């Protein structure tokens, strides 16, 4: 049967019902397992596999690619997942194409890749600019919508062009979540994300994952996880799986409120550079509408200067000044304080939570007046 997103989120990854057992088994804390004879069973050592990971990995796979044969691997953080893909697939002499406007830690990754003799090319997300850097590349890394600028690129177009060049395609799906976008259905080979953000949505754990279609690629990523030891704790994996049950409820509320906030901000003269892919006037709306099912919880905009932005943030009552996004409690920050993003000093990244829409919009407008 074809299930809706809410049903799938609630049921994803659950084992077959067993009499007198919990619907979702508790976390398995084990460094080793009973292992008589040859090590041929599914669980041999705690760094290699864990039953709690298995349930979560199946759940994420069902959300990323419903009905498809995929393999998902969970990691200790989003950066652990990103690193596993890049360092397992690239060798000295290879070329990789990264977004120039992507996640703040990508420049650090670039330094390490170049130290290993890998050529790194960069281009902006908007306008499918990465197309011009594909020739001879081994891997194309896409981040759409980009963080924090919220530009969108055409995944189908880029994936088709990359595959024609013999390159693998990985998409960072953190901001969209599997309910907003399914990169594998758009032609990507790997969907990678930080589960710290919208996927788990409560701001209380670190997690990452990689979902891919090719068993050989999955095996190489799994091998990297084993070598690096970048494994998720069983408690974090269990909490993440528990949190998936409310994913559709959270995401629908957040996306609806994000659009309402963007519409309210569009009418404010002190706000410039407003971006939200779900806004019909957004430069990325046409492309986003063709590949996204929901437009995410993040709205970005620019205030006049650093001082104005700081006053705005201090005046908010319903948004915490914090750097993460995708949680049930709204957060906002002046992104320029980190120094790694090419944004104006007054640039605000606002992550919409699950508060009542009218309350949150009113609070933002009141803070702009403060």
CSV table of C-alpha atoms in Angstrom, one decimal:
chain,number,residue,atom,x,y,z
A,1,UNK,CA,0.0,0.0,0.0
A,2,UNK,CA,1.0,3.6,-0.5
A,3,UNK,CA,1.1,5.4,2.8
A,4,UNK,CA,0.9,9.1,3.5
A,5,UNK,CA,3.9,10.9,5.1
A,6,UNK,CA,2.4,11.0,8.5
A,7,UNK,CA,1.6,7.3,8.5
A,8,UNK,CA,5.1,6.4,7.2
A,9,UNK,CA,6.8,8.6,9.8
A,10,UNK,CA,4.9,7.0,12.6
A,11,UNK,CA,5.5,3.4,11.4
A,12,UNK,CA,9.0,3.7,9.8
A,13,UNK,CA,11.5,1.2,10.9
A,14,UNK,CA,9.4,-0.7,13.5
A,15,UNK,CA,10.1,-4.4,13.8
A,16,UNK,CA,7.4,-7.0,13.3
A,17,UNK,CA,5.1,-7.1,16.2
A,18,UNK,CA,6.1,-9.6,18.9
A,19,UNK,CA,3.7,-10.5,21.7
A,20,UNK,CA,4.4,-8.7,25.0
A,21,UNK,CA,7.3,-6.8,23.5
A,22,UNK,CA,7.4,-3.0,23.1
A,23,UNK,CA,6.5,-1.5,19.7
A,24,UNK,CA,9.8,0.2,19.5
A,25,UNK,CA,12.5,-1.8,21.4
A,26,UNK,CA,14.6,0.1,23.8
A,27,UNK,CA,18.3,1.1,23.1
A,28,UNK,CA,20.8,-1.8,23.0
A,29,UNK,CA,23.9,-0.9,25.0
A,30,UNK,CA,26.5,-3.4,23.9
A,31,UNK,CA,30.2,-3.3,23.1
A,32,UNK,CA,30.2,-6.9,22.2
A,33,UNK,CA,27.8,-9.8,21.5
A,34,UNK,CA,27.8,-13.6,22.1
A,35,UNK,CA,29.8,-14.8,19.2
A,36,UNK,CA,30.4,-18.6,19.1
A,37,UNK,CA,32.2,-20.1,16.1
A,38,UNK,CA,32.6,-18.1,13.0
A,39,UNK,CA,31.5,-14.4,13.1
A,40,UNK,CA,28.8,-14.7,10.5
A,41,UNK,CA,25.8,-13.1,12.4
A,42,UNK,CA,24.5,-9.6,12.0
A,43,UNK,CA,26.0,-8.3,15.2
A,44,UNK,CA,29.6,-9.0,16.1
A,45,UNK,CA,31.1,-5.9,17.7
A,46,UNK,CA,29.6,-2.6,18.9
A,47,UNK,CA,31.7,-0.4,16.5
A,48,UNK,CA,30.3,-2.4,13.5
A,49,UNK,CA,26.6,-2.6,14.1
A,50,UNK,CA,23.9,-2.3,16.7
A,51,UNK,CA,20.2,-3.4,16.6
A,52,UNK,CA,19.1,0.1,17.6
A,53,UNK,CA,21.0,1.6,14.6
A,54,UNK,CA,19.3,-1.0,12.4
A,55,UNK,CA,15.8,0.1,13.3
A,56,UNK,CA,16.7,3.8,12.8
A,57,UNK,CA,18.5,3.1,9.5
A,58,UNK,CA,15.5,1.2,8.1
A,59,UNK,CA,13.2,4.1,9.2
A,60,UNK,CA,15.3,6.8,7.5
A,61,UNK,CA,15.6,4.6,4.4
A,62,UNK,CA,11.8,4.3,4.2
A,63,UNK,CA,11.4,8.0,4.4
A,64,UNK,CA,14.2,8.9,2.0
A,65,UNK,CA,13.2,6.4,-0.7
A,66,UNK,CA,9.8,4.8,0.0
A,67,UNK,CA,9.5,1.4,-1.7
A,68,UNK,CA,13.1,1.4,-3.0
A,69,UNK,CA,16.0,-0.8,-2.2
A,70,UNK,CA,18.5,1.5,-0.4
A,71,UNK,CA,21.0,1.3,2.4
A,72,UNK,CA,21.2,3.8,5.2
A,73,UNK,CA,24.1,4.3,7.7
A,74,UNK,CA,23.8,6.5,10.8
A,75,UNK,CA,26.7,8.5,12.2
A,76,UNK,CA,27.7,10.4,15.3
A,77,UNK,CA,26.9,13.8,13.6
A,78,UNK,CA,26.1,15.4,10.3
A,79,UNK,CA,29.8,16.2,9.7
A,80,UNK,CA,30.7,12.6,10.4
A,81,UNK,CA,28.3,11.6,7.6
A,82,UNK,CA,29.6,14.3,5.2
A,83,UNK,CA,33.2,13.3,5.9
A,84,UNK,CA,32.4,9.6,5.4
A,85,UNK,CA,31.1,10.2,1.9
A,86,UNK,CA,33.9,12.5,0.8
A,87,UNK,CA,36.8,10.6,2.2
A,88,UNK,CA,35.5,7.2,1.3
A,89,UNK,CA,34.8,8.1,-2.4
A,90,UNK,CA,37.8,10.4,-3.2
A,91,UNK,CA,41.4,9.6,-3.8
A,92,UNK,CA,44.5,11.7,-4.5
A,93,UNK,CA,44.2,13.1,-8.0
A,94,UNK,CA,40.4,13.1,-8.0
A,95,UNK,CA,38.4,16.3,-8.4
A,96,UNK,CA,35.3,17.2,-6.4
A,97,UNK,CA,32.8,20.0,-6.9
A,98,UNK,CA,31.5,21.7,-3.7
A,99,UNK,CA,29.1,24.6,-3.3
A,100,UNK,CA,30.8,27.8,-2.5
A,101,UNK,CA,27.9,29.0,-0.5
A,102,UNK,CA,27.3,25.8,1.5
A,103,UNK,CA,27.5,24.8,5.1
A,104,UNK,CA,30.1,26.7,7.1
A,105,UNK,CA,32.3,23.7,7.8
A,106,UNK,CA,32.8,22.9,4.1
A,107,UNK,CA,35.9,25.2,3.9
A,108,UNK,CA,37.5,23.1,6.6
A,109,UNK,CA,36.7,20.0,4.7
A,110,UNK,CA,38.2,21.6,1.6
A,111,UNK,CA,41.5,22.2,3.3
A,112,UNK,CA,41.7,18.6,4.4
A,113,UNK,CA,40.8,17.3,0.9
A,114,UNK,CA,43.4,19.4,-0.7
A,115,UNK,CA,46.0,18.2,1.8
A,116,UNK,CA,45.3,14.7,0.6
A,117,UNK,CA,45.9,15.7,-3.0
A,118,UNK,CA,42.3,16.1,-4.1
A,119,UNK,CA,41.3,18.9,-6.4
A,120,UNK,CA,38.4,21.0,-5.0
A,121,UNK,CA,36.3,23.2,-7.3
A,122,UNK,CA,33.6,25.4,-6.0
A,123,UNK,CA,30.6,27.3,-7.5
A,124,UNK,CA,27.5,28.9,-6.1
A,125,UNK,CA,24.3,26.9,-5.7
A,126,UNK,CA,22.0,29.3,-7.5
A,127,UNK,CA,21.7,29.2,-11.3
A,128,UNK,CA,23.0,25.6,-11.4
A,129,UNK,CA,26.5,27.2,-11.5
A,130,UNK,CA,28.2,23.9,-10.5
A,131,UNK,CA,27.5,22.6,-14.0
A,132,UNK,CA,30.5,24.6,-15.3
A,133,UNK,CA,32.9,22.8,-12.9
A,134,UNK,CA,31.9,19.2,-13.6
A,135,UNK,CA,34.4,18.2,-16.3
A,136,UNK,CA,36.5,15.3,-15.1
A,137,UNK,CA,35.1,15.4,-11.5
A,138,UNK,CA,34.7,12.2,-9.5
A,139,UNK,CA,32.0,13.6,-7.2
A,140,UNK,CA,29.5,16.5,-7.2
A,141,UNK,CA,28.3,17.7,-3.8
A,142,UNK,CA,25.0,19.6,-3.8
A,143,UNK,CA,23.4,21.5,-1.0
A,144,UNK,CA,19.9,22.6,-1.8
A,145,UNK,CA,18.4,24.7,-0.3
A,146,UNK,CA,21.8,26.1,0.7
A,147,UNK,CA,22.6,27.1,4.2
A,148,UNK,CA,22.2,29.9,5.1
A,149,UNK,CA,21.4,31.7,1.9
A,150,UNK,CA,18.5,29.4,0.8
A,151,UNK,CA,19.4,29.2,-2.9
A,152,UNK,CA,18.1,26.2,-4.8
A,153,UNK,CA,19.5,24.3,-7.7
A,154,UNK,CA,17.9,21.8,-10.1
A,155,UNK,CA,19.0,18.4,-8.7
A,156,UNK,CA,17.6,16.5,-11.8
A,157,UNK,CA,19.6,18.7,-14.2
A,158,UNK,CA,22.8,18.6,-12.2
A,159,UNK,CA,22.6,14.8,-11.6
A,160,UNK,CA,22.0,14.1,-15.2
A,161,UNK,CA,25.0,16.2,-16.3
A,162,UNK,CA,27.2,14.7,-13.5
A,163,UNK,CA,26.4,11.1,-14.5
A,164,UNK,CA,27.1,11.9,-18.1
A,165,UNK,CA,30.6,12.9,-16.9
A,166,UNK,CA,30.9,9.7,-14.8
A,167,UNK,CA,30.6,11.5,-11.5
A,168,UNK,CA,28.7,10.5,-8.4
A,169,UNK,CA,26.2,12.9,-7.0
A,170,UNK,CA,25.6,13.5,-3.2
A,171,UNK,CA,22.9,15.9,-1.9
A,172,UNK,CA,22.9,17.5,1.5
A,173,UNK,CA,19.2,17.1,2.4
A,174,UNK,CA,19.5,18.6,6.0
A,175,UNK,CA,17.4,21.6,5.5
A,176,UNK,CA,14.6,20.0,3.5
A,177,UNK,CA,14.4,16.7,5.4
A,178,UNK,CA,13.0,13.6,3.6
A,179,UNK,CA,9.5,15.0,3.8
A,180,UNK,CA,10.5,18.1,1.9
A,181,UNK,CA,12.7,16.5,-0.7
A,182,UNK,CA,13.9,13.1,-1.8
A,183,UNK,CA,17.2,13.5,-3.6
A,184,UNK,CA,17.5,9.8,-4.6
A,185,UNK,CA,14.2,10.1,-6.6
A,186,UNK,CA,15.7,13.2,-8.3
A,187,UNK,CA,18.7,11.3,-9.5
A,188,UNK,CA,21.2,11.6,-6.8
A,189,UNK,CA,23.4,8.6,-5.7
A,190,UNK,CA,23.6,9.6,-2.1
A,191,UNK,CA,21.4,11.6,0.3
A,192,UNK,CA,23.3,12.9,3.3
A,193,UNK,CA,22.0,14.9,6.2
A,194,UNK,CA,22.5,16.1,9.7
A,195,UNK,CA,19.8,14.4,11.8
A,196,UNK,CA,20.6,16.9,14.5
A,197,UNK,CA,18.3,19.4,12.8
A,198,UNK,CA,14.8,19.0,11.5
A,199,UNK,CA,14.8,15.2,11.2
A,200,UNK,CA,14.9,14.8,15.0
A,201,UNK,CA,13.7,18.3,15.8
A,202,UNK,CA,14.2,18.7,19.5
A,203,UNK,CA,17.7,20.2,19.7
A,204,UNK,CA,18.9,17.5,22.1
A,205,UNK,CA,21.1,15.1,20.1
A,206,UNK,CA,23.8,15.0,17.4
A,207,UNK,CA,23.3,12.6,14.5
A,208,UNK,CA,24.1,12.2,10.8
A,209,UNK,CA,23.1,9.7,8.1
A,210,UNK,CA,23.9,8.6,4.6
A,211,UNK,CA,21.3,6.9,2.3
A,212,UNK,CA,22.4,5.5,-1.0
A,213,UNK,CA,21.3,3.1,-3.8
A,214,UNK,CA,24.5,1.4,-4.8
A,215,UNK,CA,25.6,-1.5,-2.4
A,216,UNK,CA,29.3,-0.9,-3.4
A,217,UNK,CA,29.1,2.7,-2.4
A,218,UNK,CA,27.3,1.8,0.8
A,219,UNK,CA,30.0,-0.7,1.6
A,220,UNK,CA,32.8,1.9,1.2
A,221,UNK,CA,31.0,4.4,3.4
A,222,UNK,CA,30.4,1.6,6.0
A,223,UNK,CA,34.1,0.8,5.9
A,224,UNK,CA,35.0,4.4,6.5
A,225,UNK,CA,32.6,4.5,9.5
A,226,UNK,CA,34.3,1.4,10.9
A,227,UNK,CA,37.8,2.9,10.4
A,228,UNK,CA,36.9,6.4,11.8
A,229,UNK,CA,34.7,5.0,14.6
A,230,UNK,CA,32.2,7.8,13.9
A,231,UNK,CA,29.3,5.8,15.3
A,232,UNK,CA,26.1,7.0,16.8
A,233,UNK,CA,25.4,6.2,20.4
A,234,UNK,CA,22.5,3.7,21.0
A,235,UNK,CA,20.7,6.2,23.1
A,236,UNK,CA,20.9,8.9,20.5
A,237,UNK,CA,19.8,6.5,17.8
A,238,UNK,CA,16.8,5.4,19.9
A,239,UNK,CA,15.8,9.1,20.7
A,240,UNK,CA,16.1,9.9,17.0
A,241,UNK,CA,13.8,7.0,16.0
A,242,UNK,CA,11.3,8.0,18.7
A,243,UNK,CA,11.4,11.6,17.3
A,244,UNK,CA,10.6,10.5,13.7
A,245,UNK,CA,7.0,9.7,14.8
A,246,UNK,CA,6.2,13.5,15.0
A,247,UNK,CA,8.2,14.5,11.9
A,248,UNK,CA,5.3,15.2,9.6
A,249,UNK,CA,3.4,17.1,12.4
A,250,UNK,CA,6.5,19.2,13.1
A,251,UNK,CA,7.4,19.9,9.5
A,252,UNK,CA,4.0,20.8,8.4
A,253,UNK,CA,3.6,23.2,11.3
A,254,UNK,CA,7.0,24.8,10.7
A,255,UNK,CA,6.7,25.1,7.0
A,256,UNK,CA,3.2,26.7,7.3
A,257,UNK,CA,4.5,29.2,9.8
A,258,UNK,CA,7.7,29.9,7.9
A,259,UNK,CA,5.6,30.9,4.9
A,260,UNK,CA,3.4,33.2,7.1
A,261,UNK,CA,6.5,34.8,8.6
A,262,UNK,CA,8.1,35.3,5.1
A,263,UNK,CA,4.9,37.0,3.9
A,264,UNK,CA,4.8,39.3,6.9
A,265,UNK,CA,8.5,40.2,6.5
A,266,UNK,CA,8.0,40.9,2.8
A,267,UNK,CA,5.8,43.9,3.8
A,268,UNK,CA,8.4,45.4,6.2
A,269,UNK,CA,10.5,48.3,4.8
A,270,UNK,CA,13.5,47.7,7.1
A,271,UNK,CA,13.8,44.1,5.8
A,272,UNK,CA,15.9,43.4,2.7
A,273,UNK,CA,17.3,40.3,1.1
A,274,UNK,CA,14.3,38.1,2.2
A,275,UNK,CA,14.6,34.5,1.1
A,276,UNK,CA,12.2,31.6,1.5
A,277,UNK,CA,11.8,29.1,-1.3
A,278,UNK,CA,8.1,28.7,-0.6
A,279,UNK,CA,7.4,32.4,-1.2
A,280,UNK,CA,6.1,32.8,-4.8
A,281,UNK,CA,8.3,35.9,-5.2
A,282,UNK,CA,11.5,34.1,-4.2
A,283,UNK,CA,14.1,33.7,-7.0
A,284,UNK,CA,14.3,30.0,-6.3
A,285,UNK,CA,10.5,29.3,-6.1
A,286,UNK,CA,10.1,27.9,-9.6
A,287,UNK,CA,12.9,25.3,-9.3
A,288,UNK,CA,12.0,24.5,-5.7
A,289,UNK,CA,8.4,23.9,-6.6
A,290,UNK,CA,9.5,21.3,-9.2
A,291,UNK,CA,11.5,19.2,-6.7
A,292,UNK,CA,10.4,20.0,-3.2
A,293,UNK,CA,7.3,18.8,-1.5
A,294,UNK,CA,7.7,21.2,1.5
A,295,UNK,CA,10.0,24.2,1.6
A,296,UNK,CA,11.6,24.0,5.1
A,297,UNK,CA,11.6,25.9,8.3
A,298,UNK,CA,14.3,28.4,7.7
A,299,UNK,CA,13.7,32.0,6.6
A,300,UNK,CA,16.6,34.4,6.0
A,301,UNK,CA,16.7,38.2,5.7
A,302,UNK,CA,18.9,41.2,6.2
A,303,UNK,CA,18.6,44.1,8.6
A,304,UNK,CA,20.5,47.4,8.2
A,305,UNK,CA,23.6,46.5,10.2
A,306,UNK,CA,25.1,44.5,13.0
A,307,UNK,CA,23.7,46.8,15.7
A,308,UNK,CA,20.2,46.7,14.3
A,309,UNK,CA,20.3,42.9,14.0
A,310,UNK,CA,21.6,42.5,17.6
A,311,UNK,CA,18.7,44.7,18.9
A,312,UNK,CA,16.2,42.6,17.0
A,313,UNK,CA,17.5,39.3,18.4
A,314,UNK,CA,17.6,40.7,21.9
A,315,UNK,CA,14.0,41.8,21.6
A,316,UNK,CA,12.6,38.4,20.6
A,317,UNK,CA,10.7,36.5,23.2
A,318,UNK,CA,9.8,33.3,21.3
A,319,UNK,CA,13.1,32.6,19.5
A,320,UNK,CA,16.3,31.6,21.1
A,321,UNK,CA,19.6,33.1,19.9
A,322,UNK,CA,21.2,29.8,18.9
A,323,UNK,CA,23.0,28.5,15.9
A,324,UNK,CA,21.0,25.3,15.0
A,325,UNK,CA,17.8,25.1,13.0
A,326,UNK,CA,14.9,22.8,12.5
A,327,UNK,CA,13.8,22.4,16.2
A,328,UNK,CA,10.4,22.7,17.8
A,329,UNK,CA,11.5,25.9,19.5
A,330,UNK,CA,12.3,28.8,17.1
A,331,UNK,CA,15.9,30.0,16.9
A,332,UNK,CA,17.5,33.0,15.3
A,333,UNK,CA,21.0,34.3,14.9
A,334,UNK,CA,23.1,36.9,13.2
A,335,UNK,CA,25.0,34.5,11.0
A,336,UNK,CA,27.9,36.8,10.4
A,337,UNK,CA,29.1,36.4,14.0
A,338,UNK,CA,30.8,33.2,12.9
A,339,UNK,CA,32.9,34.8,10.2
A,340,UNK,CA,32.6,31.8,7.8
A,341,UNK,CA,29.7,32.8,5.6
A,342,UNK,CA,29.7,35.5,2.9
A,343,UNK,CA,26.7,37.3,4.3
A,344,UNK,CA,26.1,40.9,5.4
A,345,UNK,CA,26.6,41.9,9.1
A,346,UNK,CA,22.9,42.3,9.5
A,347,UNK,CA,22.0,38.8,8.0
A,348,UNK,CA,19.5,36.9,10.1
A,349,UNK,CA,18.9,33.1,9.8
A,350,UNK,CA,15.5,32.5,11.4
A,351,UNK,CA,14.5,28.9,12.1
A,352,UNK,CA,10.7,28.6,12.7
A,353,UNK,CA,9.6,26.3,15.4
A,354,UNK,CA,6.2,24.8,16.4
A,355,UNK,CA,4.9,27.8,18.3
A,356,UNK,CA,1.4,29.2,17.4
A,357,UNK,CA,1.9,30.9,14.0
A,358,UNK,CA,0.1,34.1,15.1
A,359,UNK,CA,2.2,34.4,18.3
A,360,UNK,CA,5.5,33.9,16.5
A,361,UNK,CA,4.8,36.3,13.7
A,362,UNK,CA,3.6,38.9,16.2
A,363,UNK,CA,6.7,38.5,18.3
A,364,UNK,CA,9.0,39.0,15.2
A,365,UNK,CA,7.1,42.1,14.1
A,366,UNK,CA,7.2,43.5,17.7
A,367,UNK,CA,11.0,42.8,17.9
A,368,UNK,CA,11.5,44.7,14.6
A,369,UNK,CA,9.7,47.7,16.2
A,370,UNK,CA,11.8,47.5,19.4
